[in-house]
Tab-separated table of C-alpha atoms and ligand atoms in Angstrom:
chain	number	residue	atom	x	y	z
Y	1	UNK	CA	-38.241	26.933	42.649
Y	2	UNK	CA	-35.094	24.814	41.003
Y	3	UNK	CA	-33.078	26.133	38.590
Y	4	UNK	CA	-31.794	24.071	35.503
Y	5	UNK	CA	-28.340	22.715	34.751
Y	6	UNK	CA	-28.478	25.405	31.941
Y	7	UNK	CA	-26.647	28.282	31.442
Y	8	UNK	CA	-29.611	30.356	30.281
Y	9	UNK	CA	-28.518	33.790	30.252
Y	10	UNK	CA	-25.218	32.599	28.178
Y	11	UNK	CA	-27.342	30.047	25.938
Y	12	UNK	CA	-29.586	33.249	24.789
Y	13	UNK	CA	-26.456	34.742	23.621
Y	14	UNK	CA	-26.308	32.753	21.010
Y	15	UNK	CA	-29.485	33.390	19.178
Y	16	UNK	CA	-29.570	36.292	17.460
Y	17	UNK	CA	-33.196	36.806	17.958
Y	18	UNK	CA	-33.264	36.219	21.398
Y	19	UNK	CA	-29.918	37.927	22.301
Y	20	UNK	CA	-31.430	41.153	21.017
Y	21	UNK	CA	-35.187	41.428	21.428
Y	22	UNK	CA	-37.883	41.282	24.007
Y	23	UNK	CA	-39.766	38.957	22.463
Y	24	UNK	CA	-40.208	36.077	24.475
Y	25	UNK	CA	-40.334	33.419	22.166
Y	26	UNK	CA	-43.028	30.832	23.085
Y	27	UNK	CA	-43.820	29.180	19.772
Y	28	UNK	CA	-41.223	26.423	19.813
Y	29	UNK	CA	-43.714	23.707	18.650
Y	30	UNK	CA	-44.250	25.730	15.464
Y	31	UNK	CA	-40.425	26.436	14.693
Y	32	UNK	CA	-37.576	26.891	16.936
Y	33	UNK	CA	-35.079	30.109	16.443
Y	34	UNK	CA	-31.480	29.478	14.909
Y	35	UNK	CA	-28.347	30.162	16.930
Y	36	UNK	CA	-25.489	31.805	15.123
Y	37	UNK	CA	-23.472	28.789	14.636
Y	38	UNK	CA	-26.704	27.086	12.154
Y	39	UNK	CA	-26.728	30.365	10.498
Y	40	UNK	CA	-22.592	30.232	9.976
Y	41	UNK	CA	-22.855	26.924	8.429
Y	42	UNK	CA	-24.930	27.700	6.376
Y	43	UNK	CA	-23.441	31.088	4.835
Y	44	UNK	CA	-19.850	28.735	5.266
Y	45	UNK	CA	-20.951	26.876	2.920
Y	46	UNK	CA	-22.596	29.387	0.302
Y	47	UNK	CA	-19.299	31.511	0.476
Y	48	UNK	CA	-16.900	28.778	0.776
Y	49	UNK	CA	-17.486	25.552	-0.797
Y	50	UNK	CA	-21.065	26.284	-2.616
Y	51	UNK	CA	-21.272	23.154	-5.487
Y	52	UNK	CA	-23.164	20.534	-6.065
Y	53	UNK	CA	-23.088	17.338	-4.547
Y	54	UNK	CA	-21.723	14.083	-5.616
Y	55	UNK	CA	-19.847	13.083	-8.683
Y	56	UNK	CA	-18.245	16.489	-8.762
Y	57	UNK	CA	-14.361	15.769	-8.860
Y	58	UNK	CA	-12.928	19.048	-7.980
Y	59	UNK	CA	-12.254	20.292	-4.409
Y	60	UNK	CA	-14.832	22.307	-3.410
Y	61	UNK	CA	-18.118	19.626	-4.819
Y	62	UNK	CA	-16.031	16.761	-2.678
Y	63	UNK	CA	-15.615	19.178	0.044
Y	64	UNK	CA	-20.045	19.878	-0.111
Y	65	UNK	CA	-19.827	15.995	-0.717
Y	66	UNK	CA	-18.038	15.006	2.040
Y	67	UNK	CA	-20.298	17.847	4.267
Y	68	UNK	CA	-23.904	16.753	3.128
Y	69	UNK	CA	-22.513	12.834	3.540
Y	70	UNK	CA	-21.045	13.659	7.367
Y	71	UNK	CA	-24.274	15.348	8.544
Y	72	UNK	CA	-25.967	12.018	7.590
Y	73	UNK	CA	-23.795	10.152	10.473
Y	74	UNK	CA	-24.710	13.161	12.612
Y	75	UNK	CA	-28.229	12.309	12.064
Y	76	UNK	CA	-27.872	8.746	12.559
Y	77	UNK	CA	-25.903	8.659	16.051
Y	78	UNK	CA	-28.197	11.086	16.863
Y	79	UNK	CA	-31.236	9.218	16.798
Y	80	UNK	CA	-28.948	5.853	17.849
Y	81	UNK	CA	-29.300	4.251	14.154
Y	82	UNK	CA	-26.509	2.055	13.385
Y	83	UNK	CA	-26.744	2.709	9.909
Y	84	UNK	CA	-26.551	5.914	8.252
Y	85	UNK	CA	-27.607	4.831	4.636
Y	86	UNK	CA	-31.567	4.156	6.749
Y	87	UNK	CA	-31.217	8.089	6.739
Y	88	UNK	CA	-32.934	9.838	4.075
Y	89	UNK	CA	-33.043	13.951	3.725
Y	90	UNK	CA	-36.525	15.211	2.834
Y	91	UNK	CA	-37.839	18.509	2.492
Y	92	UNK	CA	-39.811	17.894	6.812
Y	93	UNK	CA	-41.704	15.573	8.419
Y	94	UNK	CA	-44.783	15.912	6.475
Y	95	UNK	CA	-42.750	15.241	3.183
Y	96	UNK	CA	-41.054	11.937	5.191
Y	97	UNK	CA	-44.409	11.097	6.165
Y	98	UNK	CA	-45.988	11.135	2.743
Y	99	UNK	CA	-42.814	8.751	1.495
Y	100	UNK	CA	-44.121	6.163	3.500
Y	101	UNK	CA	-47.400	6.254	2.185
Y	102	UNK	CA	-46.204	6.642	-1.497
Y	103	UNK	CA	-43.230	4.736	-1.741
Y	104	UNK	CA	-44.312	1.537	0.867
Y	105	UNK	CA	-47.801	2.261	1.169
Y	106	UNK	CA	-48.581	2.244	-2.915
Y	107	UNK	CA	-46.288	-1.331	-2.675
Y	108	UNK	CA	-47.543	-3.094	0.612
Y	109	UNK	CA	-51.039	-1.990	0.738
Y	110	UNK	CA	-53.989	-3.575	-1.090
Y	111	UNK	CA	-58.043	-3.593	-0.453
Y	112	UNK	CA	-59.125	-4.310	3.038
Y	113	UNK	CA	-55.355	-3.995	4.723
Y	114	UNK	CA	-55.818	-2.096	7.789
Y	115	UNK	CA	-53.760	1.146	8.714
Y	116	UNK	CA	-54.121	2.222	12.259
Y	117	UNK	CA	-53.533	5.617	13.710
Y	118	UNK	CA	-54.814	7.802	16.409
Y	119	UNK	CA	-56.848	10.287	16.750
Y	120	UNK	CA	-54.265	12.705	18.116
Y	121	UNK	CA	-52.095	12.748	15.211
Y	122	UNK	CA	-51.233	15.799	13.350
Y	123	UNK	CA	-52.898	16.341	10.409
Y	124	UNK	CA	-49.428	15.036	8.509
Y	125	UNK	CA	-50.270	11.972	10.010
Y	126	UNK	CA	-53.838	11.478	9.104
Y	127	UNK	CA	-53.895	13.062	5.564
Y	128	UNK	CA	-51.376	11.015	3.766
Y	129	UNK	CA	-52.979	7.832	5.017
Y	130	UNK	CA	-56.320	8.924	4.197
Y	131	UNK	CA	-55.102	9.993	0.596
Y	132	UNK	CA	-53.053	6.263	0.249
Y	133	UNK	CA	-56.128	4.278	1.631
Y	134	UNK	CA	-58.442	5.772	-1.061
Y	135	UNK	CA	-56.261	5.071	-3.935
Y	136	UNK	CA	-55.526	1.474	-2.900
Y	137	UNK	CA	-58.844	0.649	-1.144
Y	138	UNK	CA	-56.887	-0.211	2.832
Y	139	UNK	CA	-58.881	1.126	5.602
Y	140	UNK	CA	-57.916	3.627	8.475
Y	141	UNK	CA	-58.873	2.422	12.008
Y	142	UNK	CA	-58.043	5.026	14.641
Y	143	UNK	CA	-57.443	4.565	18.407
Y	144	UNK	CA	-59.251	6.863	19.796
Y	145	UNK	CA	-58.269	9.953	21.746
Y	146	UNK	CA	-59.209	10.308	25.815
Y	147	UNK	CA	-59.530	14.066	26.821
Y	148	UNK	CA	-59.550	12.105	30.758
Y	149	UNK	CA	-56.181	11.245	30.058
Y	150	UNK	CA	-55.090	12.927	26.924
Y	151	UNK	CA	-53.701	10.473	25.461
Y	152	UNK	CA	-55.209	7.842	23.128
Y	153	UNK	CA	-56.908	4.833	24.346
Y	154	UNK	CA	-54.028	2.283	24.415
Y	155	UNK	CA	-56.020	-0.585	26.069
Y	156	UNK	CA	-57.763	-0.172	22.944
Y	157	UNK	CA	-54.989	-1.748	20.725
Y	158	UNK	CA	-56.257	-5.428	21.258
Y	159	UNK	CA	-59.620	-4.741	19.213
Y	160	UNK	CA	-57.643	-2.710	16.822
Y	161	UNK	CA	-55.088	-4.384	15.701
Y	162	UNK	CA	-54.496	-7.995	13.914
Y	163	UNK	CA	-53.602	-9.654	10.669
Y	164	UNK	CA	-54.725	-7.725	8.301
Y	165	UNK	CA	-52.962	-4.291	9.958
Y	166	UNK	CA	-50.333	-3.459	7.387
Y	167	UNK	CA	-48.746	-0.576	9.262
Y	168	UNK	CA	-49.481	1.575	12.479
Y	169	UNK	CA	-48.342	5.240	12.532
Y	170	UNK	CA	-48.355	7.458	15.642
Y	171	UNK	CA	-46.723	10.504	17.788
Y	172	UNK	CA	-43.694	10.304	20.270
Y	173	UNK	CA	-44.908	13.664	21.199
Y	174	UNK	CA	-48.640	15.342	20.335
Y	175	UNK	CA	-48.107	19.191	19.968
Y	176	UNK	CA	-50.960	20.484	21.283
Y	177	UNK	CA	-50.872	19.103	24.167
Y	178	UNK	CA	-47.492	18.027	24.498
Y	179	UNK	CA	-48.487	14.611	25.928
Y	180	UNK	CA	-45.503	12.068	25.882
Y	181	UNK	CA	-46.508	8.534	24.290
Y	182	UNK	CA	-44.882	5.815	25.954
Y	183	UNK	CA	-43.390	4.865	22.610
Y	184	UNK	CA	-41.225	1.614	23.569
Y	185	UNK	CA	-44.166	-0.054	25.694
Y	186	UNK	CA	-46.904	0.733	22.854
Y	187	UNK	CA	-44.208	-0.971	20.506
Y	188	UNK	CA	-44.137	-3.841	21.911
Y	189	UNK	CA	-47.455	-4.197	22.455
Y	190	UNK	CA	-48.270	-3.857	18.936
Y	191	UNK	CA	-45.447	-6.448	17.905
Y	192	UNK	CA	-47.418	-8.985	20.258
Y	193	UNK	CA	-50.748	-8.334	18.354
Y	194	UNK	CA	-49.399	-8.150	14.338
Y	195	UNK	CA	-46.645	-7.799	12.073
Y	196	UNK	CA	-47.330	-4.463	11.672
Y	197	UNK	CA	-45.126	-1.401	10.378
Y	198	UNK	CA	-44.482	0.892	12.751
Y	199	UNK	CA	-43.690	4.630	12.208
Y	200	UNK	CA	-43.290	6.967	14.563
Y	201	UNK	CA	-44.098	11.201	13.853
Y	202	UNK	CA	-41.109	12.400	15.485
Y	203	UNK	CA	-41.452	16.103	14.811
Y	204	UNK	CA	-42.488	17.016	18.481
Y	205	UNK	CA	-40.531	14.244	20.092
Y	206	UNK	CA	-36.635	14.244	18.654
Y	207	UNK	CA	-36.167	17.707	19.629
Y	208	UNK	CA	-36.637	17.287	23.268
Y	209	UNK	CA	-36.312	13.491	24.269
Y	210	UNK	CA	-33.454	11.081	24.003
Y	211	UNK	CA	-34.772	9.015	21.324
Y	212	UNK	CA	-33.055	5.506	20.401
Y	213	UNK	CA	-34.669	3.880	16.878
Y	214	UNK	CA	-32.613	0.892	17.970
Y	215	UNK	CA	-34.222	0.479	21.239
Y	216	UNK	CA	-37.188	1.264	20.103
Y	217	UNK	CA	-36.803	-1.084	17.310
Y	218	UNK	CA	-39.531	1.402	15.013
Y	219	UNK	CA	-39.386	0.901	11.200
Y	220	UNK	CA	-39.654	4.190	10.116
Y	221	UNK	CA	-39.125	7.368	12.316
Y	222	UNK	CA	-40.243	11.074	10.527
Y	223	UNK	CA	-38.699	14.614	12.308
Y	224	UNK	CA	-37.665	18.403	10.894
Y	225	UNK	CA	-34.720	19.828	11.457
Y	226	UNK	CA	-36.481	23.340	11.831
Y	227	UNK	CA	-38.073	22.523	15.107
Y	228	UNK	CA	-34.603	21.504	16.464
Y	229	UNK	CA	-32.385	24.565	16.075
Y	230	UNK	CA	-32.033	23.765	12.715
Y	231	UNK	CA	-33.265	25.468	9.262
Y	232	UNK	CA	-36.238	25.533	7.483
Y	233	UNK	CA	-36.501	22.590	4.289
Y	234	UNK	CA	-35.354	20.117	5.985
Y	235	UNK	CA	-36.260	16.857	7.350
Y	236	UNK	CA	-35.451	12.889	7.893
Y	237	UNK	CA	-37.001	9.971	7.116
Y	238	UNK	CA	-35.478	7.093	8.829
Y	239	UNK	CA	-36.390	3.505	8.170
Y	240	UNK	CA	-34.447	0.362	8.706
Y	241	UNK	CA	-32.471	-0.734	5.184
Y	242	UNK	CA	-34.540	-3.650	4.817
Y	243	UNK	CA	-37.649	-1.877	4.274
Y	244	UNK	CA	-35.971	0.750	1.947
Y	245	UNK	CA	-34.736	-1.903	-0.007
Y	246	UNK	CA	-38.296	-2.850	-0.775
Y	247	UNK	CA	-39.496	0.166	-2.132
Y	248	UNK	CA	-39.859	2.088	-4.956
Y	249	UNK	CA	-38.714	5.745	-5.630
Y	250	UNK	CA	-40.771	8.224	-4.294
Y	251	UNK	CA	-40.242	10.905	-6.899
Y	252	UNK	CA	-38.287	10.422	-10.160
Y	253	UNK	CA	-35.287	12.093	-11.649
Y	254	UNK	CA	-31.558	12.890	-11.094
Y	255	UNK	CA	-29.683	11.754	-8.670
Y	256	UNK	CA	-31.922	8.975	-7.873
Y	257	UNK	CA	-31.018	6.469	-10.474
Y	258	UNK	CA	-28.692	4.291	-11.400
Y	259	UNK	CA	-29.207	3.475	-15.310
Y	260	UNK	CA	-31.241	5.201	-17.694
Y	261	UNK	CA	-32.183	4.351	-21.255
Y	262	UNK	CA	-34.753	5.492	-23.486
Y	263	UNK	CA	-36.990	2.456	-21.840
Y	264	UNK	CA	-36.582	2.111	-18.444
Y	265	UNK	CA	-34.560	3.595	-15.380
Y	266	UNK	CA	-32.859	1.421	-12.777
Y	267	UNK	CA	-32.815	2.897	-9.713
Y	268	UNK	CA	-29.636	3.953	-7.229
Y	269	UNK	CA	-28.863	2.760	-4.111
Y	270	UNK	CA	-30.716	3.707	-0.831
Y	271	UNK	CA	-30.578	6.405	0.976
Y	272	UNK	CA	-30.254	8.297	-2.868
Y	273	UNK	CA	-32.328	6.496	-4.263
Y	274	UNK	CA	-35.080	8.749	-2.339
Y	275	UNK	CA	-33.126	11.560	-3.117
Y	276	UNK	CA	-33.489	13.100	-6.560
Y	277	UNK	CA	-32.430	16.322	-7.799
Y	278	UNK	CA	-30.373	18.565	-6.274
Y	279	UNK	CA	-31.059	18.574	-2.279
Y	280	UNK	CA	-31.071	21.333	0.019
Y	281	UNK	CA	-27.497	20.777	0.835
Y	282	UNK	CA	-26.862	24.077	2.395
Y	283	UNK	CA	-29.922	23.175	4.715
Y	284	UNK	CA	-28.116	20.011	5.599
Y	285	UNK	CA	-24.543	21.485	6.516
Y	286	UNK	CA	-26.675	23.834	8.744
Y	287	UNK	CA	-28.701	21.126	10.484
Y	288	UNK	CA	-25.462	19.583	11.239
Y	289	UNK	CA	-24.775	22.306	13.518
Y	290	UNK	CA	-27.993	22.227	15.018
Y	291	UNK	CA	-27.660	19.074	15.921
Y	292	UNK	CA	-23.982	19.813	17.255
Y	293	UNK	CA	-25.564	22.463	19.558
Y	294	UNK	CA	-27.900	20.528	20.989
Y	295	UNK	CA	-25.221	17.335	21.674
Y	296	UNK	CA	-23.000	20.127	23.246
Y	297	UNK	CA	-25.563	21.319	25.780
Y	298	UNK	CA	-27.534	17.342	25.658
Y	299	UNK	CA	-31.048	16.389	25.052
Y	300	UNK	CA	-31.791	15.903	29.254
Y	301	UNK	CA	-30.648	18.864	30.059
Y	302	UNK	CA	-33.224	20.445	27.661
Y	303	UNK	CA	-36.042	18.312	28.849
Y	304	UNK	CA	-35.091	19.303	32.536
Y	305	UNK	CA	-35.291	22.487	32.235
Y	306	UNK	CA	-38.308	22.773	29.836
Y	307	UNK	CA	-39.502	20.493	32.499
Y	308	UNK	CA	-39.486	23.110	34.926
Y	309	UNK	CA	-40.992	25.812	33.111
Y	310	UNK	CA	-43.814	23.614	32.170
Y	311	UNK	CA	-44.705	22.898	35.848
Y	312	UNK	CA	-44.506	26.887	36.305
Y	313	UNK	CA	-46.447	27.474	33.440
Y	314	UNK	CA	-49.439	24.558	34.778
Y	315	UNK	CA	-48.960	25.878	38.483
Y	316	UNK	CA	-49.285	29.948	37.256
Y	317	UNK	CA	-51.832	29.124	34.965
Y	318	UNK	CA	-53.847	26.535	36.687
Y	319	UNK	CA	-54.109	28.737	39.588
Y	320	UNK	CA	-56.391	31.179	37.399
Y	321	UNK	CA	-60.062	31.380	37.336
Y	322	UNK	CA	-61.327	32.132	33.940
Y	323	UNK	CA	-58.570	29.932	32.510
Y	324	UNK	CA	-59.137	26.592	31.314
Y	325	UNK	CA	-55.842	24.176	30.551
Y	326	UNK	CA	-55.926	21.184	28.377
Y	327	UNK	CA	-53.993	18.198	28.599
Y	328	UNK	CA	-52.199	16.402	31.800
Y	329	UNK	CA	-52.789	18.452	35.000
Y	330	UNK	CA	-49.107	17.714	35.938
Y	331	UNK	CA	-45.739	18.156	34.095
Y	332	UNK	CA	-44.864	14.766	34.218
Y	333	UNK	CA	-45.528	13.198	30.931
Y	334	UNK	CA	-45.367	16.020	29.082
Y	335	UNK	CA	-43.374	17.838	26.818
Y	336	UNK	CA	-42.842	21.820	26.944
Y	337	UNK	CA	-46.402	22.624	25.095
Y	338	UNK	CA	-49.277	24.539	27.213
Y	339	UNK	CA	-52.617	24.743	25.690
Y	340	UNK	CA	-55.149	27.011	27.444
Y	341	UNK	CA	-58.288	29.490	26.794
Y	342	UNK	CA	-59.089	32.343	28.754
Y	343	UNK	CA	-62.819	31.968	29.131
Y	344	UNK	CA	-64.953	33.745	26.450
Y	345	UNK	CA	-62.253	35.009	24.772
Y	346	UNK	CA	-61.649	33.750	21.543
Y	347	UNK	CA	-57.626	32.092	21.132
Y	348	UNK	CA	-57.199	34.381	18.366
Y	349	UNK	CA	-57.898	37.621	20.741
Y	350	UNK	CA	-55.428	35.745	23.281
Y	351	UNK	CA	-52.657	35.314	21.148
Y	352	UNK	CA	-53.229	39.489	19.643
Y	353	UNK	CA	-53.721	40.716	22.797
Y	354	UNK	CA	-50.335	38.928	23.818
Y	355	UNK	CA	-48.336	39.773	21.027
Y	356	UNK	CA	-49.142	43.273	22.028
Y	357	UNK	CA	-46.933	42.626	25.355
Y	358	UNK	CA	-44.289	41.007	22.864
Y	359	UNK	CA	-45.383	37.808	23.583
Y	360	UNK	CA	-45.576	34.819	20.908
Y	361	UNK	CA	-47.710	32.188	21.179
Y	362	UNK	CA	-49.143	29.823	18.365
Y	363	UNK	CA	-53.373	29.894	18.039
Y	364	UNK	CA	-55.817	27.860	16.838
Y	365	UNK	CA	-56.548	23.976	15.724
Y	366	UNK	CA	-52.709	23.132	15.794
Y	367	UNK	CA	-53.339	20.603	12.658
Y	368	UNK	CA	-54.872	18.692	15.876
Y	369	UNK	CA	-58.508	19.359	14.813
Y	370	UNK	CA	-59.893	15.762	15.894
Y	371	UNK	CA	-58.576	16.362	18.858
Y	372	UNK	CA	-59.791	19.818	19.167
Y	373	UNK	CA	-63.317	18.347	18.526
Y	374	UNK	CA	-63.380	15.681	21.053
Y	375	UNK	CA	-62.862	18.543	23.649
Y	376	UNK	CA	-65.808	20.654	21.729
Y	377	UNK	CA	-63.841	23.721	21.134
Y	378	UNK	CA	-62.470	25.551	17.977
Y	379	UNK	CA	-58.809	25.824	19.127
Y	380	UNK	CA	-56.690	27.024	21.783
Y	381	UNK	CA	-53.649	29.418	22.630
Y	382	UNK	CA	-50.303	27.308	23.369
Y	383	UNK	CA	-47.277	28.397	24.181
Y	384	UNK	CA	-44.499	25.824	23.817
Y	385	UNK	CA	-40.918	26.260	25.391
Y	386	UNK	CA	-37.197	25.375	24.366
Y	387	UNK	CA	-33.946	25.731	25.765
Y	388	UNK	CA	-33.997	29.811	25.566
Y	389	UNK	CA	-36.897	30.309	27.780
Y	390	UNK	CA	-37.046	31.774	31.028
Y	391	UNK	CA	-38.888	31.709	33.745
Y	392	UNK	CA	-39.078	35.349	33.874
Y	393	UNK	CA	-40.970	35.181	30.449
Y	394	UNK	CA	-43.487	32.251	31.764
Y	395	UNK	CA	-44.350	34.553	34.418
Y	396	UNK	CA	-44.685	37.293	32.363
Y	397	UNK	CA	-47.443	34.802	30.108
Y	398	UNK	CA	-49.584	34.815	33.348
Y	399	UNK	CA	-49.348	38.469	34.402
Y	400	UNK	CA	-50.551	38.928	31.124
Y	401	UNK	CA	-53.526	36.429	31.329
Y	402	UNK	CA	-55.523	38.751	33.577
Y	403	UNK	CA	-55.531	41.970	31.617
Y	404	UNK	CA	-57.212	39.985	28.529
Y	405	UNK	CA	-59.632	39.035	31.388
Y	406	UNK	CA	-60.259	42.481	32.376
Y	407	UNK	CA	-60.306	43.744	28.592
Y	408	UNK	CA	-62.819	41.479	27.837
Y	409	UNK	CA	-65.087	41.571	31.117
Y	410	UNK	CA	-67.204	44.494	29.891
Y	411	UNK	CA	-67.413	42.989	26.423
Y	412	UNK	CA	-68.660	39.794	28.702
Y	413	UNK	CA	-71.259	41.871	30.720
Y	414	UNK	CA	-72.415	43.405	27.858
Y	415	UNK	CA	-73.253	40.156	26.084
Y	416	UNK	CA	-74.632	38.488	28.896
Y	417	UNK	CA	-77.048	41.268	29.173
K	501	PMP	N1	-45.865	16.386	13.166
K	501	PMP	C1	-46.450	16.286	14.500
K	501	PMP	C2	-46.622	16.340	15.789
K	501	PMP	C3	-45.572	18.338	14.625
K	501	PMP	O1	-45.733	18.867	15.300
K	501	PMP	C4	-46.101	18.851	12.918
K	501	PMP	C5	-45.845	20.041	13.028
K	501	PMP	N2	-46.327	20.924	13.655
K	501	PMP	C6	-45.961	17.738	11.894
K	501	PMP	C7	-46.064	16.631	11.972
K	501	PMP	C8	-45.478	18.431	10.585
K	501	PMP	O2	-44.002	19.436	10.829
K	501	PMP	P1	-43.253	20.019	9.698
K	501	PMP	O3	-44.570	21.145	9.205
K	501	PMP	O4	-42.573	20.213	9.684
K	501	PMP	O5	-43.544	19.053	8.208
């Protein structure tokens, strides 16, 4: 097997929970481990320049502001945005999508308007639209999911889009199956069919693949720091500046205003208009360190490494009798996510038994209930990879499955009479 260009054994030493643990951590689609440099950046902020941002005229507050705003520039560069003012800090992807649904949707959606999303969205990209549709009278249309291709039926876009479509939202990479949607191609097709705004859920894409919002020409992009080596509690909404200027605030309070009187308030400039209250300064600073780490390695090298692991996992698990794989048969068109079931074994049992072997995976519906329904299952066992995972860990996962099958075999035959 070809080896990757990453020096994995060296890389693993950068992560406290990887370097000093026997655990095969294969739950990266849920959240990733954090390198020492990210933890150190957060600690350094608290130890050496902990102060609130903006308006402080003393040294450490100015330092905190510089660091906070400096990361905004780094984030913009990471996603190819020409203007850091289009980068809004949120808590996570979920909040970023809710921000659009509330602050954009409440203003731009009316009864009978249409929102188009796909059946393969994470619940975070379904529920906010259902909520705003209920409030405004807008209608949600779904691009149906095909189990044959493990992707939405994109050929149905001409039937679904038209003059009433105000927004189309879909994920770059799906979190249960790893399917990579050809975003540029789909955006081009949407633009031919309607003038709808386009939101990309980048939670599983931005950490693993090259993303350039200008090349895509999307209106919104949402993603989370914790899925790309950063801390929890910090996420990003990127939006085109012109669109942000048409939106009222999401939350009201300090920092998001220009002037407040007893009768009324006026709003701050963007992006601060959307960042009410004291933000997660430590989280932002640490996120900057995560971006530095990813930039040093290079997103292409990360993707190539994950591709090798995914290919191996699909080969090993695909060759096993009694193991069902979900998603595309080969690693092309996929990120490092492998969903499977050991036939006749509940995914929770599979996960629990793997945990006993020091292998961490996720089990359940992965916030993708509509997809699970299409497959006629309650959930899957899901292994997901990142830059520090090894071929040996994938082999350990594969070697553990026959043991689970053996353990459940007598139960199965008893039940079978
Ligand atoms: N979208 C996708 C595709 C995801 O995988 C996730 C996280 N599992 C989310 C949205 C939500 O991310 P967060 O929980 O960080 O808000």
